[in-house]
Amino acid sequence: MVKRIAVTPGEPAGIGPDLVLAIAQYDWPVQIVVVGSLEMMQERAQQLGVNVQFSTYQASDPITPQKAGTLSIIPVALEEPCVAGELNPANGRYVVETLRIASEKNISGEFDAVVTGPVHKGLINQAGIAFSGHTEYFANQANCTDVVMMLATEGLRVALVTTHIPLAYVSKAITRERLQKVTQILHQDLITKFGIEQPKIYVCGINPHAGEGGHLGREEIEVMNPALDELRENGMQLIGPLPADTIFHHKYLQDADAILAMYHDQGLPVIKYKGFGNSVNITLGLPFIRTSVDHGTAVDLAGSNQADPGSFIQAIKSAIELANNQSSNK
Ligand SMILES: NC(=O)c1ccc[n+]([C@@H]2O[C@H](COP(=O)([O-])OP(=O)(O)OC[C@H]3O[C@@H](n4cnc5c(N)ncnc54)[C@H](O)[C@@H]3O)[C@@H](O)[C@H]2O)c1
Ligand SMILES: N[C@H](C(=O)O)[C@H](O)COP(=O)(O)O
């Protein structure tokens, strides 16, 4: 059966709309439906010199594969007109509304996945909405207490125990319960979503040199080892905690199905260095499939035809693959 995928362009003043228009230049084996402003998308297409025929999405329409040069859209009105490259906090509410509609339609089963373009977290907060990221927003919409952010590129998957929180809160947020929950979700999804029979997960320490036997921090000894030992007793293959500065050595990577990093800037700089423009951000533990790009809003490039659509294309391909795997596992 043909799958139906919702796509949110994200921040309208950034490159998200440009990326959506770029993927609309190709045929896809799924129906792609944009959730966003029709006027803004038409204006951006004109600015970029791209020809796209828009049609309004109807849930009752037959689900047909995406044809190059066309786009189906669920129109969502901007609060104020958008100029590419000029961030306007007035449109923060519009961005969140597109995410609300996309998540609602995924939770209800009308759609098989959502692929998100980049949003500007600061601007949404300036609009008066507390927002730290799609990961946390979708978890909240789906009533999930624990979800996992994982970025993947050729030869490397990096998952995070904590996501968008200040560094000062990280150590306290890594409790035995949180570490175990994240590891369990990662282990389970590597099996069910990625077809790895016996996943090997390499776990980073929190402190320099994984605490150096307790001389440079005690979280590894007091929290991490007992949490990981309990999971090992249930048959999980967990290696670590290892020093984060050496865990990304080729010797370990060739054996690892995923690296579990303790915080955002411990794991993501490595994968973005290795695969920026080709990596995909996948939220694990949600009741629906969600993938995204590995980069931000790149407001400096909006409307300029210079945005690289590589990561967005990978995010769409990955969503299709995950949706197909999900069907064959049912
Ligand atoms: N998935 C998401 O929603 C997501 C991901 C990361 C960052 N962000 C947000 O994006 C905003 C801007 O973040 P930033 O400036 O740190 O990162 P950024 O990725 O927007 O930009 C960093 C640099 O990379 C370039 N770049 C980014 N994407 C590109 C592409 N597709 N093609 C060519 N060049 C590209 C930009 O021009 C810039 O020079 C922040 O508000 C951040 O929170 C959102
Ligand atoms: N942490 C992500 C990154 O650096 O690429 C990014 O901020 C997006 O996160 P969400 O998918 O939660 O919006």
mmCIF file with all atom_site columns, N, CA, C and O and ligand atoms in Angstrom, residues 99 116-119 121 131-138 149 151 160 163-164 264-265 268 272 276 281-283 290-296, ligand 2:
data_model
loop_
_atom_site.group_PDB
_atom_site.id
_atom_site.type_symbol
_atom_site.label_atom_id
_atom_site.label_alt_id
_atom_site.label_comp_id
_atom_site.label_asym_id
_atom_site.label_entity_id
_atom_site.label_seq_id
_atom_site.pdbx_PDB_ins_code
_atom_site.Cartn_x
_atom_site.Cartn_y
_atom_site.Cartn_z
_atom_site.occupancy
_atom_site.B_iso_or_equiv
_atom_site.pdbx_formal_charge
_atom_site.auth_seq_id
_atom_site.auth_comp_id
_atom_site.auth_asym_id
_atom_site.auth_atom_id
_atom_site.pdbx_PDB_model_num
ATOM   1   N N  . LEU A 1 99  ? 3.214  21.787 13.277 1.00 0.00 ? 99  LEU A N  1
ATOM   2   C CA . LEU A 1 99  ? 3.667  20.572 13.982 1.00 0.00 ? 99  LEU A CA 1
ATOM   3   C C  . LEU A 1 99  ? 2.494  19.887 14.677 1.00 0.00 ? 99  LEU A C  1
ATOM   4   O O  . LEU A 1 99  ? 2.395  18.659 14.713 1.00 0.00 ? 99  LEU A O  1
ATOM   5   N N  . THR A 1 116 ? 10.286 16.508 9.260  1.00 0.00 ? 116 THR A N  1
ATOM   6   C CA . THR A 1 116 ? 10.232 17.927 9.630  1.00 0.00 ? 116 THR A CA 1
ATOM   7   C C  . THR A 1 116 ? 11.409 18.697 9.059  1.00 0.00 ? 116 THR A C  1
ATOM   8   O O  . THR A 1 116 ? 12.557 18.256 9.105  1.00 0.00 ? 116 THR A O  1
ATOM   9   N N  . GLY A 1 117 ? 11.105 19.907 8.555  1.00 0.00 ? 117 GLY A N  1
ATOM   10  C CA . GLY A 1 117 ? 12.131 20.876 8.186  1.00 0.00 ? 117 GLY A CA 1
ATOM   11  C C  . GLY A 1 117 ? 12.581 21.593 9.452  1.00 0.00 ? 117 GLY A C  1
ATOM   12  O O  . GLY A 1 117 ? 11.931 21.487 10.501 1.00 0.00 ? 117 GLY A O  1
ATOM   13  N N  . PRO A 1 118 ? 13.679 22.316 9.384  1.00 0.00 ? 118 PRO A N  1
ATOM   14  C CA . PRO A 1 118 ? 14.236 22.920 10.598 1.00 0.00 ? 118 PRO A CA 1
ATOM   15  C C  . PRO A 1 118 ? 13.424 24.100 11.140 1.00 0.00 ? 118 PRO A C  1
ATOM   16  O O  . PRO A 1 118 ? 12.941 24.936 10.365 1.00 0.00 ? 118 PRO A O  1
ATOM   17  N N  . VAL A 1 119 ? 13.282 24.131 12.448 1.00 0.00 ? 119 VAL A N  1
ATOM   18  C CA . VAL A 1 119 ? 12.606 25.255 13.111 1.00 0.00 ? 119 VAL A CA 1
ATOM   19  C C  . VAL A 1 119 ? 13.625 26.058 13.906 1.00 0.00 ? 119 VAL A C  1
ATOM   20  O O  . VAL A 1 119 ? 14.705 25.568 14.228 1.00 0.00 ? 119 VAL A O  1
ATOM   21  N N  . LYS A 1 121 ? 14.188 27.441 17.365 1.00 0.00 ? 121 LYS A N  1
ATOM   22  C CA . LYS A 1 121 ? 13.633 27.262 18.711 1.00 0.00 ? 121 LYS A CA 1
ATOM   23  C C  . LYS A 1 121 ? 13.505 28.600 19.443 1.00 0.00 ? 121 LYS A C  1
ATOM   24  O O  . LYS A 1 121 ? 12.514 28.865 20.137 1.00 0.00 ? 121 LYS A O  1
ATOM   25  N N  . PHE A 1 131 ? 9.306  26.053 24.047 1.00 0.00 ? 131 PHE A N  1
ATOM   26  C CA . PHE A 1 131 ? 9.587  25.033 23.020 1.00 0.00 ? 131 PHE A CA 1
ATOM   27  C C  . PHE A 1 131 ? 11.084 24.753 23.029 1.00 0.00 ? 131 PHE A C  1
ATOM   28  O O  . PHE A 1 131 ? 11.879 25.668 22.861 1.00 0.00 ? 131 PHE A O  1
ATOM   29  N N  . SER A 1 132 ? 11.460 23.462 23.217 1.00 0.00 ? 132 SER A N  1
ATOM   30  C CA . SER A 1 132 ? 12.896 23.186 23.181 1.00 0.00 ? 132 SER A CA 1
ATOM   31  C C  . SER A 1 132 ? 13.305 22.354 21.972 1.00 0.00 ? 132 SER A C  1
ATOM   32  O O  . SER A 1 132 ? 14.492 22.217 21.694 1.00 0.00 ? 132 SER A O  1
ATOM   33  N N  . GLY A 1 133 ? 12.336 21.797 21.234 1.00 0.00 ? 133 GLY A N  1
ATOM   34  C CA . GLY A 1 133 ? 12.694 21.038 20.034 1.00 0.00 ? 133 GLY A CA 1
ATOM   35  C C  . GLY A 1 133 ? 11.516 20.181 19.593 1.00 0.00 ? 133 GLY A C  1
ATOM   36  O O  . GLY A 1 133 ? 10.567 19.969 20.352 1.00 0.00 ? 133 GLY A O  1
ATOM   37  N N  . HIS A 1 134 ? 11.593 19.664 18.341 1.00 0.00 ? 134 HIS A N  1
ATOM   38  C CA . HIS A 1 134 ? 10.544 18.757 17.853 1.00 0.00 ? 134 HIS A CA 1
ATOM   39  C C  . HIS A 1 134 ? 10.451 17.517 18.744 1.00 0.00 ? 134 HIS A C  1
ATOM   40  O O  . HIS A 1 134 ? 9.368  17.015 19.017 1.00 0.00 ? 134 HIS A O  1
ATOM   41  N N  . THR A 1 135 ? 11.626 16.990 19.122 1.00 0.00 ? 135 THR A N  1
ATOM   42  C CA . THR A 1 135 ? 11.663 15.739 19.885 1.00 0.00 ? 135 THR A CA 1
ATOM   43  C C  . THR A 1 135 ? 10.776 15.846 21.119 1.00 0.00 ? 135 THR A C  1
ATOM   44  O O  . THR A 1 135 ? 9.914  14.999 21.368 1.00 0.00 ? 135 THR A O  1
ATOM   45  N N  . GLU A 1 136 ? 10.996 16.911 21.886 1.00 0.00 ? 136 GLU A N  1
ATOM   46  C CA . GLU A 1 136 ? 10.251 17.105 23.128 1.00 0.00 ? 136 GLU A CA 1
ATOM   47  C C  . GLU A 1 136 ? 8.793  17.457 22.827 1.00 0.00 ? 136 GLU A C  1
ATOM   48  O O  . GLU A 1 136 ? 7.877  17.003 23.524 1.00 0.00 ? 136 GLU A O  1
ATOM   49  N N  . TYR A 1 137 ? 8.561  18.254 21.765 1.00 0.00 ? 137 TYR A N  1
ATOM   50  C CA . TYR A 1 137 ? 7.187  18.651 21.415 1.00 0.00 ? 137 TYR A CA 1
ATOM   51  C C  . TYR A 1 137 ? 6.356  17.428 21.022 1.00 0.00 ? 137 TYR A C  1
ATOM   52  O O  . TYR A 1 137 ? 5.242  17.226 21.517 1.00 0.00 ? 137 TYR A O  1
ATOM   53  N N  . PHE A 1 138 ? 6.897  16.583 20.141 1.00 0.00 ? 138 PHE A N  1
ATOM   54  C CA . PHE A 1 138 ? 6.138  15.405 19.699 1.00 0.00 ? 138 PHE A CA 1
ATOM   55  C C  . PHE A 1 138 ? 5.935  14.422 20.858 1.00 0.00 ? 138 PHE A C  1
ATOM   56  O O  . PHE A 1 138 ? 4.886  13.777 20.943 1.00 0.00 ? 138 PHE A O  1
ATOM   57  N N  . MET A 1 149 ? 16.445 10.877 20.951 1.00 0.00 ? 149 MET A N  1
ATOM   58  C CA . MET A 1 149 ? 16.944 11.518 19.736 1.00 0.00 ? 149 MET A CA 1
ATOM   59  C C  . MET A 1 149 ? 18.140 10.709 19.223 1.00 0.00 ? 149 MET A C  1
ATOM   60  O O  . MET A 1 149 ? 19.096 10.485 19.958 1.00 0.00 ? 149 MET A O  1
ATOM   61  N N  . LEU A 1 151 ? 20.747 10.497 15.752 1.00 0.00 ? 151 LEU A N  1
ATOM   62  C CA . LEU A 1 151 ? 21.158 10.922 14.415 1.00 0.00 ? 151 LEU A CA 1
ATOM   63  C C  . LEU A 1 151 ? 21.953 9.788  13.774 1.00 0.00 ? 151 LEU A C  1
ATOM   64  O O  . LEU A 1 151 ? 22.741 9.122  14.449 1.00 0.00 ? 151 LEU A O  1
ATOM   65  N N  . LEU A 1 160 ? 21.121 10.032 22.125 1.00 0.00 ? 160 LEU A N  1
ATOM   66  C CA . LEU A 1 160 ? 21.417 10.915 23.264 1.00 0.00 ? 160 LEU A CA 1
ATOM   67  C C  . LEU A 1 160 ? 20.551 10.558 24.469 1.00 0.00 ? 160 LEU A C  1
ATOM   68  O O  . LEU A 1 160 ? 19.349 10.332 24.329 1.00 0.00 ? 160 LEU A O  1
ATOM   69  N N  . THR A 1 163 ? 18.665 15.748 25.890 1.00 0.00 ? 163 THR A N  1
ATOM   70  C CA . THR A 1 163 ? 18.584 16.451 24.593 1.00 0.00 ? 163 THR A CA 1
ATOM   71  C C  . THR A 1 163 ? 18.818 17.956 24.753 1.00 0.00 ? 163 THR A C  1
ATOM   72  O O  . THR A 1 163 ? 19.944 18.395 24.913 1.00 0.00 ? 163 THR A O  1
ATOM   73  N N  . HIS A 1 164 ? 17.745 18.723 24.733 1.00 0.00 ? 164 HIS A N  1
ATOM   74  C CA . HIS A 1 164 ? 17.910 20.186 24.737 1.00 0.00 ? 164 HIS A CA 1
ATOM   75  C C  . HIS A 1 164 ? 17.754 20.752 26.147 1.00 0.00 ? 164 HIS A C  1
ATOM   76  O O  . HIS A 1 164 ? 16.745 21.367 26.467 1.00 0.00 ? 164 HIS A O  1
ATOM   77  N N  . HIS A 1 264 ? 23.855 16.384 24.286 1.00 0.00 ? 264 HIS A N  1
ATOM   78  C CA . HIS A 1 264 ? 23.792 16.917 22.917 1.00 0.00 ? 264 HIS A CA 1
ATOM   79  C C  . HIS A 1 264 ? 25.170 17.146 22.302 1.00 0.00 ? 264 HIS A C  1
ATOM   80  O O  . HIS A 1 264 ? 25.520 16.580 21.269 1.00 0.00 ? 264 HIS A O  1
ATOM   81  N N  . ASP A 1 265 ? 25.988 17.978 22.928 1.00 0.00 ? 265 ASP A N  1
ATOM   82  C CA . ASP A 1 265 ? 27.251 18.367 22.304 1.00 0.00 ? 265 ASP A CA 1
ATOM   83  C C  . ASP A 1 265 ? 28.392 17.399 22.588 1.00 0.00 ? 265 ASP A C  1
ATOM   84  O O  . ASP A 1 265 ? 29.538 17.663 22.213 1.00 0.00 ? 265 ASP A O  1
ATOM   85  N N  . LEU A 1 268 ? 26.659 14.930 19.067 1.00 0.00 ? 268 LEU A N  1
ATOM   86  C CA . LEU A 1 268 ? 26.266 15.470 17.757 1.00 0.00 ? 268 LEU A CA 1
ATOM   87  C C  . LEU A 1 268 ? 27.397 16.122 16.952 1.00 0.00 ? 268 LEU A C  1
ATOM   88  O O  . LEU A 1 268 ? 27.409 16.003 15.721 1.00 0.00 ? 268 LEU A O  1
ATOM   89  N N  . LYS A 1 272 ? 27.950 15.208 13.032 1.00 0.00 ? 272 LYS A N  1
ATOM   90  C CA . LYS A 1 272 ? 27.819 16.306 12.053 1.00 0.00 ? 272 LYS A CA 1
ATOM   91  C C  . LYS A 1 272 ? 29.143 16.537 11.330 1.00 0.00 ? 272 LYS A C  1
ATOM   92  O O  . LYS A 1 272 ? 29.161 16.954 10.173 1.00 0.00 ? 272 LYS A O  1
ATOM   93  N N  . PHE A 1 276 ? 27.630 15.769 7.922  1.00 0.00 ? 276 PHE A N  1
ATOM   94  C CA . PHE A 1 276 ? 26.751 16.939 7.786  1.00 0.00 ? 276 PHE A CA 1
ATOM   95  C C  . PHE A 1 276 ? 26.228 17.031 6.356  1.00 0.00 ? 276 PHE A C  1
ATOM   96  O O  . PHE A 1 276 ? 26.982 16.950 5.395  1.00 0.00 ? 276 PHE A O  1
ATOM   97  N N  . ASN A 1 281 ? 17.978 12.809 11.461 1.00 0.00 ? 281 ASN A N  1
ATOM   98  C CA . ASN A 1 281 ? 17.598 12.846 12.874 1.00 0.00 ? 281 ASN A CA 1
ATOM   99  C C  . ASN A 1 281 ? 16.303 12.027 13.002 1.00 0.00 ? 281 ASN A C  1
ATOM   100 O O  . ASN A 1 281 ? 15.311 12.327 12.343 1.00 0.00 ? 281 ASN A O  1
ATOM   101 N N  . ILE A 1 282 ? 16.347 11.002 13.832 1.00 0.00 ? 282 ILE A N  1
ATOM   102 C CA . ILE A 1 282 ? 15.185 10.102 13.975 1.00 0.00 ? 282 ILE A CA 1
ATOM   103 C C  . ILE A 1 282 ? 14.750 10.105 15.432 1.00 0.00 ? 282 ILE A C  1
ATOM   104 O O  . ILE A 1 282 ? 15.593 9.940  16.324 1.00 0.00 ? 282 ILE A O  1
ATOM   105 N N  . THR A 1 283 ? 13.459 10.282 15.682 1.00 0.00 ? 283 THR A N  1
ATOM   106 C CA . THR A 1 283 ? 12.981 10.208 17.061 1.00 0.00 ? 283 THR A CA 1
ATOM   107 C C  . THR A 1 283 ? 12.508 8.791  17.329 1.00 0.00 ? 283 THR A C  1
ATOM   108 O O  . THR A 1 283 ? 11.579 8.309  16.670 1.00 0.00 ? 283 THR A O  1
ATOM   109 N N  . ARG A 1 290 ? 9.098  9.638  12.892 1.00 0.00 ? 290 ARG A N  1
ATOM   110 C CA . ARG A 1 290 ? 9.445  11.039 12.659 1.00 0.00 ? 290 ARG A CA 1
ATOM   111 C C  . ARG A 1 290 ? 10.937 11.113 12.319 1.00 0.00 ? 290 ARG A C  1
ATOM   112 O O  . ARG A 1 290 ? 11.786 10.622 13.051 1.00 0.00 ? 290 ARG A O  1
ATOM   113 N N  . THR A 1 291 ? 11.224 11.714 11.172 1.00 0.00 ? 291 THR A N  1
ATOM   114 C CA . THR A 1 291 ? 12.621 11.956 10.803 1.00 0.00 ? 291 THR A CA 1
ATOM   115 C C  . THR A 1 291 ? 12.799 13.434 10.470 1.00 0.00 ? 291 THR A C  1
ATOM   116 O O  . THR A 1 291 ? 11.823 14.161 10.240 1.00 0.00 ? 291 THR A O  1
ATOM   117 N N  . SER A 1 292 ? 14.057 13.859 10.444 1.00 0.00 ? 292 SER A N  1
ATOM   118 C CA . SER A 1 292 ? 14.329 15.276 10.182 1.00 0.00 ? 292 SER A CA 1
ATOM   119 C C  . SER A 1 292 ? 15.741 15.447 9.646  1.00 0.00 ? 292 SER A C  1
ATOM   120 O O  . SER A 1 292 ? 16.491 14.485 9.523  1.00 0.00 ? 292 SER A O  1
ATOM   121 N N  . VAL A 1 293 ? 16.067 16.696 9.365  1.00 0.00 ? 293 VAL A N  1
ATOM   122 C CA . VAL A 1 293 ? 17.390 17.047 8.838  1.00 0.00 ? 293 VAL A CA 1
ATOM   123 C C  . VAL A 1 293 ? 18.430 17.103 9.956  1.00 0.00 ? 293 VAL A C  1
ATOM   124 O O  . VAL A 1 293 ? 18.092 17.133 11.134 1.00 0.00 ? 293 VAL A O  1
ATOM   125 N N  . ASP A 1 294 ? 19.700 17.157 9.552  1.00 0.00 ? 294 ASP A N  1
ATOM   126 C CA . ASP A 1 294 ? 20.792 17.247 10.533 1.00 0.00 ? 294 ASP A CA 1
ATOM   127 C C  . ASP A 1 294 ? 21.271 18.682 10.717 1.00 0.00 ? 294 ASP A C  1
ATOM   128 O O  . ASP A 1 294 ? 22.293 18.926 11.341 1.00 0.00 ? 294 ASP A O  1
ATOM   129 N N  . HIS A 1 295 ? 20.563 19.631 10.108 1.00 0.00 ? 295 HIS A N  1
ATOM   130 C CA . HIS A 1 295 ? 21.028 21.021 10.165 1.00 0.00 ? 295 HIS A CA 1
ATOM   131 C C  . HIS A 1 295 ? 19.902 21.936 10.613 1.00 0.00 ? 295 HIS A C  1
ATOM   132 O O  . HIS A 1 295 ? 18.756 21.509 10.778 1.00 0.00 ? 295 HIS A O  1
ATOM   133 N N  . GLY A 1 296 ? 20.233 23.206 10.783 1.00 0.00 ? 296 GLY A N  1
ATOM   134 C CA . GLY A 1 296 ? 19.260 24.170 11.264 1.00 0.00 ? 296 GLY A CA 1
ATOM   135 C C  . GLY A 1 296 ? 18.606 24.970 10.150 1.00 0.00 ? 296 GLY A C  1
ATOM   136 O O  . GLY A 1 296 ? 18.583 24.550 8.977  1.00 0.00 ? 296 GLY A O  1
HETATM 137 N N1 . LIG B 2 .   ? 19.443 18.608 18.183 1.00 0.00 ? 2   LIG B N1 1
HETATM 138 C C1 . LIG B 2 .   ? 19.152 18.625 16.788 1.00 0.00 ? 2   LIG B C1 1
HETATM 139 C C2 . LIG B 2 .   ? 20.390 18.931 15.999 1.00 0.00 ? 2   LIG B C2 1
HETATM 140 O O1 . LIG B 2 .   ? 21.291 19.555 16.551 1.00 0.00 ? 2   LIG B O1 1
HETATM 141 O O2 . LIG B 2 .   ? 20.429 18.610 14.814 1.00 0.00 ? 2   LIG B O2 1
HETATM 142 C C3 . LIG B 2 .   ? 18.174 19.719 16.460 1.00 0.00 ? 2   LIG B C3 1
HETATM 143 O O3 . LIG B 2 .   ? 18.268 20.778 17.360 1.00 0.00 ? 2   LIG B O3 1
HETATM 144 C C4 . LIG B 2 .   ? 16.804 19.314 16.185 1.00 0.00 ? 2   LIG B C4 1
HETATM 145 O O4 . LIG B 2 .   ? 16.191 18.761 17.302 1.00 0.00 ? 2   LIG B O4 1
HETATM 146 P P1 . LIG B 2 .   ? 14.654 18.416 17.192 1.00 0.00 ? 2   LIG B P1 1
HETATM 147 O O5 . LIG B 2 .   ? 14.546 17.326 16.181 1.00 0.00 ? 2   LIG B O5 1
HETATM 148 O O6 . LIG B 2 .   ? 14.283 17.962 18.554 1.00 0.00 ? 2   LIG B O6 1
HETATM 149 O O7 . LIG B 2 .   ? 13.980 19.665 16.806 1.00 0.00 ? 2   LIG B O7 1
#
